[in-house]
Amino acid sequence: MKIKSDWILPDLKAAQKRTKNAVPYINHFELEDYVRYIGKGKKYYISTFGCQANQRDSETLAGILDAMNFEPSEKPEQADVVLINTCAVRQNAEEKVLGEIGNLKRVYRENKDLVIGVCGCMAQEEKLVHTIIDKYPQVRLMFGTHNIQDLPNMLYKVIYQHERLIQVYSKEGEVYENLPVHRFGNDKAWVNIMYGCDKFCTYCIVPYTRGKERSRTMEEILKEVNELKKDGYKEITLLGQNVNAYGKDLATNYDFATLLAKVAETEIPRIRFMTSHPWDFSDAMIDVIAKYDNIMPFVHLPMQSGDSDVLKKMGRRYTAESYKTLFDKIQDRIPGVAISTDIIVGFPNETDEQFQHTLDMVNYCKFDNCFTFIYSPREGTPAAKMEDTVPSEVKSKRLAILNQTWNKYALEKNKQYEGKVVQVLVDGPSKKDPSTFTGYSPENKIINFTGENIKAGDFVDVYIERAKTFSMDGKALCYNKNK
Ligand code: 5AD
Ligand code: SF4
């Protein structure tokens, strides 16, 4: 397939570069008349894969499309613009996306004016973009994580000037403020505190797809939180690939602990944050989480492996011992805290003994929840070049053993809640059974419960009758709308 001269294709080498250059802050967003009415009488549909950062990006895409007078659509079949916001973290995430793009071929056949756009982390990958150029002619637009704010202009070009457009910058990135946002939730909201990642764990593609670590200012974050509070939001989640690094790139001496305390003082009812790296998780952070009632007692602390040699090869900057020390400290100093983790099995050449160290660590920590993955080589990362002699059957077997192990502890942990009362922020009626409601406890446990006169956004006290591995069942005692 011919590459057009005005296309900008991704370049993983360029994306890897880190300089000490100041981060550009851009807080001006305005639509010119030639793009403002492109969406009049037209609809959009956004499909989002992957992490919370992507969900938040989709809210910005929706906000921009609203500003261009598009309306949201329930189904891709009714849309004029379909955007697929993609994830590149593992091969199976990519396969799901390619499956969805494949399915859209049928819709495109019936409506040749349909604009199918692919954006997000997969668009930052060289190989993937070439695959889509060659094999998926129904995709008329591809743009990267650094190009979102230019959506109006890109759509103008695709709709009025070109057949296809590819615009993927590979750079450290900027901080954009004041982009429009269409929040998908009415009670819970995502708040970016920083973008990108500089950790370069050897297995991970994220630092290449999302640029360098760059923080929003504390003033902007607090302004957003206060507005959310005023709009009636009950819970916010502060987002960053590695929130402990917050503020390191700013000229001020704010760090994450300072920010967290300031956010708590807004008195928004519930605060969560994601994700913390075990390296650089400060005592001050632990103290702040313990001090404020509206910071939820829940920490997601990715361990990745319980073996120090594997951790070193992963470039994780901590050992199994230091992870344990931090884990104990968090558990001892934050009353009632729940701790979850991410674990990768089958990192190149992981031995049985090294895998056993991971199991030992799970037996020690007894996590409340684990997200477990088989290592997936990502082109362009250092680990993808490492020799790997572990057969895939062995990796699958390790994953099954690991899951059995942590499931046992998750159930054990949940059993401790039986006969107790927890406060639940209600998401709404359960999809399977409208007489049952579902929501989350402060410790991030999924609670399904029965009750009356309950709606999304209520805080309800729930008596826990039965614990399961992934959720708990109970009944509402009373509810208090205003807390
Ligand atoms: N293979 C498998 N899992 C990965 N993760 C990140 N990169 C990879 C990869 N190449 C996992 C890590 C991370 C989580 C978001 O995804 O556990 O914490
Ligand atoms: Fe990936 Fe490591 Fe950065 Fe997390 S900290 S996004 S695992 S490179």
XYZ file of C-alpha atoms and ligand atoms in Angstrom:
509
model
C 0.000 0.000 0.000
C 1.299 3.415 -0.935
C 2.208 5.716 1.958
C 0.847 9.189 1.320
C 3.204 12.142 1.664
C 1.076 13.968 4.230
C 0.760 10.971 6.568
C 2.693 11.082 9.860
C 3.558 7.547 10.931
C 4.643 6.440 14.423
C 8.307 5.981 15.266
C 9.076 3.974 18.414
C 12.701 5.139 18.515
C 11.647 8.788 18.561
C 9.007 7.976 21.203
C 11.715 6.632 23.506
C 13.646 9.884 23.653
C 13.623 11.799 26.933
C 14.985 15.338 27.256
C 15.107 17.829 30.093
C 13.101 20.293 27.994
C 10.284 22.072 29.803
C 6.848 20.571 29.195
C 4.689 22.845 27.020
C 1.416 23.808 28.762
C -1.419 24.650 26.410
C -4.657 25.866 27.883
C -6.404 27.294 24.921
C -8.913 25.303 22.907
C -11.160 26.922 20.379
C -13.094 25.564 17.440
C -12.984 27.574 14.279
C -16.180 27.979 12.295
C -15.091 25.629 9.495
C -15.123 22.677 11.924
C -17.764 23.742 14.460
C -20.755 22.479 12.489
C -19.252 19.392 10.845
C -21.311 17.208 13.166
C -24.684 18.868 12.596
C -27.184 16.043 12.046
C -24.449 13.436 12.491
C -23.737 10.873 15.217
C -20.634 9.343 16.784
C -19.848 6.117 18.558
C -16.696 5.483 20.648
C -15.430 2.063 21.616
C -12.807 2.066 24.378
C -10.283 -0.648 25.238
C -7.703 -0.822 28.021
C -6.929 1.267 31.075
C -8.557 4.232 32.824
C -6.284 6.684 30.976
C -7.958 5.524 27.770
C -11.428 5.846 29.284
C -10.611 9.404 30.269
C -9.216 10.121 26.769
C -12.472 8.840 25.272
C -14.326 11.368 27.433
C -12.208 14.098 25.827
C -12.871 12.726 22.325
C -16.601 12.720 23.105
C -16.339 16.269 24.479
C -14.674 17.486 21.285
C -17.260 15.732 19.104
C -20.097 17.276 21.154
C -18.493 20.699 20.628
C -18.533 19.991 16.874
C -22.288 19.417 17.137
C -22.194 15.637 16.758
C -24.584 13.585 18.885
C -23.721 10.344 20.619
C -25.155 7.131 19.232
C -25.946 3.881 21.037
C -24.721 1.673 18.209
C -21.989 1.882 15.545
C -24.607 1.050 12.871
C -26.302 4.406 13.509
C -23.104 6.452 13.613
C -21.354 8.620 11.020
C -18.049 8.562 12.942
C -16.827 5.521 14.883
C -13.664 5.882 16.950
C -11.875 2.881 18.422
C -9.625 3.913 21.287
C -7.138 1.078 21.565
C -4.791 -0.628 24.035
C -1.355 -2.044 23.189
C -0.270 -3.452 26.541
C -0.651 -7.109 25.561
C -1.153 -9.050 22.329
C -4.640 -10.255 23.314
C -5.821 -6.649 23.780
C -4.632 -5.940 20.240
C -6.387 -9.000 18.863
C -9.685 -7.886 20.387
C -9.324 -4.498 18.710
C -8.527 -6.036 15.319
C -11.610 -8.255 15.754
C -13.763 -5.204 16.356
C -12.320 -3.366 13.354
C -13.017 -6.505 11.302
C -16.660 -6.507 12.445
C -17.077 -2.901 11.366
C -16.324 -3.868 7.758
C -19.964 -4.922 7.410
C -21.199 -1.532 8.669
C -18.792 0.252 6.312
C -20.024 -1.801 3.344
C -23.523 -0.456 3.966
C -22.399 3.120 4.553
C -19.365 4.179 2.557
C -19.472 7.647 4.157
C -18.785 6.132 7.570
C -15.534 7.391 9.115
C -13.856 4.645 11.123
C -10.973 6.019 13.176
C -8.411 4.106 15.216
C -6.645 5.974 18.007
C -4.942 5.309 21.349
C -1.888 3.203 22.132
C -2.051 0.780 19.178
C -1.893 3.725 16.795
C 1.525 4.550 18.304
C 2.932 1.189 17.136
C 4.706 1.102 13.790
C 3.882 -2.481 12.875
C 0.244 -2.183 13.790
C -0.267 0.946 11.732
C 1.209 -0.796 8.688
C -1.080 -3.792 9.261
C -4.112 -1.517 9.362
C -2.979 0.429 6.287
C -2.629 -2.824 4.335
C -5.398 -5.022 5.644
C -8.176 -2.805 6.949
C -9.137 -0.344 4.186
C -12.325 0.505 6.111
C -10.179 2.488 8.594
C -10.028 6.019 7.200
C -8.344 7.772 10.102
C -5.567 6.850 12.513
C -4.223 9.187 15.178
C -2.079 8.833 18.287
C -2.308 9.713 21.958
C -0.579 13.060 21.291
C -3.017 14.081 18.529
C -6.391 14.074 20.300
C -6.786 17.860 20.430
C -6.457 17.986 16.646
C -9.519 15.764 16.073
C -11.646 18.559 14.492
C -9.058 19.335 11.856
C -8.365 15.651 11.174
C -12.074 14.923 10.721
C -12.397 17.908 8.406
C -9.607 16.526 6.231
C -11.053 13.005 6.162
C -14.617 14.092 5.488
C -14.013 16.950 3.051
C -10.566 16.465 1.528
C -9.012 13.021 1.778
C -9.867 9.378 1.647
C -7.523 8.398 4.487
C -5.395 10.231 7.052
C -2.734 9.058 9.461
C -1.401 11.501 12.028
C 0.614 9.965 14.839
C 3.173 12.079 16.661
C 5.910 10.218 18.552
C 7.150 12.656 21.141
C 7.441 13.480 24.817
C 4.127 15.291 24.788
C 2.445 18.353 26.239
C -0.092 19.096 28.940
C -3.390 20.303 27.498
C -5.866 22.054 29.772
C -9.412 23.108 29.002
C -10.122 20.472 26.364
C -13.858 19.768 26.315
C -14.988 16.716 28.282
C -18.122 14.608 28.101
C -18.049 12.531 31.301
C -19.575 9.101 30.925
C -20.476 8.778 34.632
C -22.704 11.002 36.779
C -21.320 10.037 40.186
C -17.744 8.871 39.609
C -15.134 10.751 37.591
C -11.554 10.262 36.412
C -9.109 13.103 37.037
C -5.753 13.012 35.262
C -2.973 14.262 37.504
C -0.138 13.387 35.160
C 0.534 11.808 31.804
C 3.154 9.416 30.440
C 5.770 7.260 32.094
C 9.564 7.393 32.415
C 10.068 4.078 34.182
C 10.686 1.987 31.054
C 10.030 -1.369 32.724
C 11.592 -3.682 30.160
C 8.344 -5.479 29.218
C 6.147 -2.410 28.911
C 5.106 -0.425 25.841
C 3.418 2.414 27.754
C 6.421 4.817 27.982
C 6.631 4.624 24.163
C 2.923 5.118 23.527
C 2.215 7.866 26.062
C 5.334 10.018 26.239
C 7.278 11.329 29.193
C 6.067 11.870 32.752
C 4.436 15.276 32.874
C 2.289 16.614 35.687
C -0.673 18.935 35.638
C -0.366 21.797 38.076
C -1.957 21.377 41.486
C -4.120 24.453 40.850
C -5.664 22.946 37.708
C -6.292 19.609 39.423
C -7.937 21.237 42.440
C -10.051 23.428 40.181
C -11.320 20.311 38.396
C -12.021 18.453 41.647
C -13.926 21.409 43.084
C -16.033 21.661 39.929
C -16.794 17.947 40.081
C -17.823 18.301 43.695
C -20.072 21.222 42.819
C -21.632 19.135 40.025
C -22.534 16.454 42.580
C -19.838 13.872 41.848
C -19.321 11.512 44.790
C -16.066 9.838 43.855
C -12.989 10.786 41.900
C -10.018 8.668 40.879
C -6.717 10.485 40.417
C -4.999 8.975 37.392
C -1.369 8.566 36.420
C 0.736 5.634 35.181
C 2.798 6.164 38.289
C 1.236 8.651 40.702
C 4.218 8.640 43.104
C 6.137 10.551 40.461
C 3.598 13.402 40.563
C 5.223 16.824 40.657
C 8.805 15.729 39.980
C 8.765 17.576 36.678
C 7.236 20.753 38.134
C 9.264 23.738 39.289
C 7.307 23.726 42.577
C 8.075 21.266 45.360
C 4.650 19.617 45.360
C 4.668 15.857 45.546
C 1.860 13.311 45.456
C 1.382 13.364 49.239
C 0.862 17.151 49.163
C -1.569 16.872 46.273
C -3.522 14.044 47.889
C -3.943 16.017 51.122
C -5.124 19.088 49.213
C -7.607 17.007 47.214
C -8.886 15.445 50.472
C -9.452 18.940 51.879
C -11.932 19.700 49.074
C -14.169 17.270 51.018
C -15.301 15.410 47.928
C -16.770 12.252 49.517
C -14.526 9.562 47.995
C -11.003 9.728 46.576
C -9.103 6.929 44.890
C -5.834 6.971 42.969
C -4.157 4.724 40.401
C -1.449 3.443 39.941
C 1.284 3.487 42.568
C 4.717 2.114 41.812
C 6.325 0.326 44.783
C 9.497 2.302 44.119
C 9.324 5.741 45.679
C 6.073 5.123 47.604
C 6.783 7.585 50.403
C 5.956 7.461 54.125
C 4.265 10.819 53.647
C 1.869 9.191 51.155
C 0.996 6.461 53.649
C 0.377 9.046 56.378
C -1.924 11.108 54.175
C -3.957 8.060 53.077
C -4.309 7.046 56.742
C -5.205 10.541 57.917
C -8.160 11.485 55.696
C -11.453 9.584 55.862
C -12.349 10.527 52.305
C -9.215 8.881 50.866
C -10.362 5.299 50.382
C -8.360 2.604 52.207
C -7.341 0.850 49.035
C -3.944 0.660 47.352
C -3.187 -0.970 44.019
C 0.479 -1.879 44.277
C 1.732 -3.801 41.224
C 4.300 -6.404 42.274
C 4.838 -8.016 38.825
C 7.085 -10.765 40.273
C 8.103 -12.069 43.693
C 11.648 -12.839 42.565
C 14.373 -10.215 42.902
C 16.337 -11.391 39.851
C 13.259 -11.272 37.650
C 12.377 -7.841 39.067
C 15.847 -6.661 38.139
C 15.457 -7.949 34.586
C 12.080 -6.225 34.466
C 13.778 -2.947 35.464
C 11.429 -2.513 38.429
C 13.884 -0.786 40.835
C 12.837 -2.775 43.942
C 13.502 -6.235 45.346
C 11.124 -8.859 46.712
C 12.311 -7.908 50.216
C 11.716 -4.190 49.781
C 8.251 -4.883 48.319
C 7.446 -6.915 51.430
C 8.661 -4.134 53.721
C 6.509 -1.577 51.924
C 3.511 -3.909 51.890
C 3.804 -4.440 55.662
C 4.147 -0.729 56.283
C 1.030 0.094 54.253
C -0.920 -2.650 55.964
C 0.196 -1.662 59.452
C -0.358 2.066 59.105
C -3.610 2.330 57.125
C -6.462 0.840 59.169
C -8.585 -1.657 57.217
C -6.629 -1.159 53.991
C -7.189 -3.488 51.039
C -4.245 -4.087 48.716
C -4.406 -5.403 45.162
C -1.629 -6.134 42.696
C -0.600 -6.980 39.123
C 1.532 -10.049 38.435
C 3.170 -11.209 35.214
C 4.073 -14.899 34.811
C 6.408 -16.309 32.203
C 8.758 -13.351 31.860
C 11.599 -14.519 29.533
C 13.373 -17.519 31.036
C 11.512 -17.387 34.362
C 12.479 -20.604 36.184
C 10.224 -22.826 38.314
C 12.072 -21.549 41.358
C 11.539 -17.920 40.407
C 7.860 -18.595 39.828
C 7.745 -20.278 43.248
C 9.070 -17.025 44.744
C 6.060 -15.251 43.246
C 3.742 -17.813 44.848
C 5.606 -17.415 48.165
C 4.992 -13.709 48.004
C 1.275 -14.197 47.279
C 1.111 -16.583 50.235
C 2.756 -13.907 52.361
C 0.774 -10.862 51.209
C -2.635 -12.538 50.786
C -3.766 -9.833 48.371
C -7.392 -8.718 48.259
C -7.321 -8.862 44.481
C -4.793 -9.738 41.771
C -4.664 -8.984 38.066
C -2.557 -11.736 36.542
C -1.094 -11.880 33.058
C 1.089 -14.094 30.907
C 4.042 -12.074 29.637
C 3.378 -10.781 26.143
C 6.383 -9.568 24.103
C 5.927 -6.002 22.836
C 7.958 -5.046 19.801
C 10.428 -2.254 20.538
C 10.804 -3.063 24.268
C 14.059 -4.540 25.675
C 12.360 -7.710 27.009
C 11.081 -8.580 23.540
C 14.719 -9.112 22.503
C 15.485 -11.460 25.432
C 15.839 -15.149 24.714
C 12.881 -17.097 26.116
C 12.906 -20.862 26.440
C 9.820 -21.260 28.632
C 7.151 -23.178 26.654
C 3.739 -21.535 26.494
C 2.056 -24.558 28.167
C 4.303 -23.985 31.194
C 3.309 -20.313 31.290
C -0.400 -21.196 31.111
C 0.017 -23.743 33.892
C 1.785 -21.178 36.074
C -1.023 -18.706 35.489
C -3.615 -21.305 36.552
C -1.662 -22.144 39.737
C -1.212 -18.470 40.545
C -4.921 -17.773 40.053
C -5.902 -20.690 42.272
C -3.564 -19.397 44.963
C -4.701 -15.797 45.051
C -8.401 -16.696 44.684
C -8.167 -18.646 47.918
C -6.885 -15.584 49.806
C -9.338 -13.198 48.147
C -12.187 -15.370 49.423
C -10.572 -15.586 52.854
C -10.251 -11.792 52.983
C -13.852 -11.280 51.888
C -15.100 -13.772 54.498
C -13.878 -11.362 57.172
C -16.633 -8.973 56.065
C -19.477 -11.426 56.714
C -21.767 -10.074 59.429
C -20.308 -6.571 59.091
C -21.789 -3.399 57.614
C -20.037 -1.554 54.789
C -20.876 1.715 53.114
C -21.568 1.268 49.402
C -21.599 3.905 46.677
C -24.306 2.577 44.344
C -23.568 2.144 40.627
C -27.146 1.085 39.846
C -29.331 -2.003 39.527
C -27.529 -5.186 38.596
C -27.590 -6.041 34.870
C -28.772 -9.571 35.555
C -31.414 -8.828 38.180
C -33.055 -5.379 38.506
C -34.117 -6.039 42.107
C -30.459 -6.308 43.099
C -28.119 -3.320 43.226
C -24.409 -3.137 42.810
C -21.698 -0.772 43.996
C -18.312 -0.553 45.681
C -17.199 -0.481 49.311
C -14.418 1.910 50.408
C -11.953 -1.007 50.031
C -12.997 -1.344 46.370
C -14.963 -4.554 46.944
C -17.897 -5.198 44.611
C -21.054 -5.450 46.711
C -24.349 -6.840 45.346
C -27.314 -6.214 47.596
C -31.077 -6.058 47.863
C -33.012 -3.017 49.041
C -35.730 -0.541 48.176
C -35.886 3.011 46.838
C -32.254 2.938 45.862
C -30.646 4.643 42.903
C -27.221 5.185 41.375
C -25.130 7.673 43.368
C -26.686 6.848 46.764
C -24.527 5.899 49.702
C -26.070 2.835 51.318
C -25.117 0.901 54.439
C -25.103 -2.768 53.492
C -25.071 -5.735 55.844
C -22.818 -8.423 54.328
C -24.446 -11.857 54.337
C -22.211 -13.853 52.041
C -18.666 -13.423 50.763
C -17.503 -14.774 47.407
C -14.113 -14.598 45.691
C -14.846 -11.588 43.477
C -17.792 -9.956 45.250
C -20.014 -10.023 48.321
C -23.790 -10.262 48.775
C -25.793 -8.358 51.340
C -28.881 -6.311 52.141
C -29.356 -2.565 52.533
C -29.895 -1.300 56.086
C -30.590 2.323 55.353
C -29.335 4.906 52.984
C -28.121 8.402 53.190
C -28.255 10.391 49.963
C -26.378 13.386 51.161
C -23.183 12.072 52.588
N 2.941 -8.524 29.131
C 2.088 -8.870 30.136
N 1.610 -8.006 31.016
C 1.991 -6.709 30.903
N 1.688 -5.629 31.643
C 2.321 -4.559 31.128
N 3.051 -4.936 30.052
C 2.857 -6.275 29.903
C 3.345 -7.238 28.982
N 4.186 -6.910 28.011
C 0.837 -5.686 32.832
C 1.599 -5.230 34.086
C 0.999 -3.878 34.352
C -0.416 -4.065 33.857
C -1.178 -2.827 33.586
O -0.259 -4.814 32.670
O 1.299 -6.124 35.125
O 1.041 -3.518 35.721
Fe 4.685 0.315 32.228
Fe 6.413 0.239 34.308
Fe 5.479 2.618 33.414
Fe 3.826 0.939 34.703
S 5.681 1.935 35.587
S 3.381 2.065 32.793
S 4.571 -1.078 34.026
S 6.784 1.182 32.288
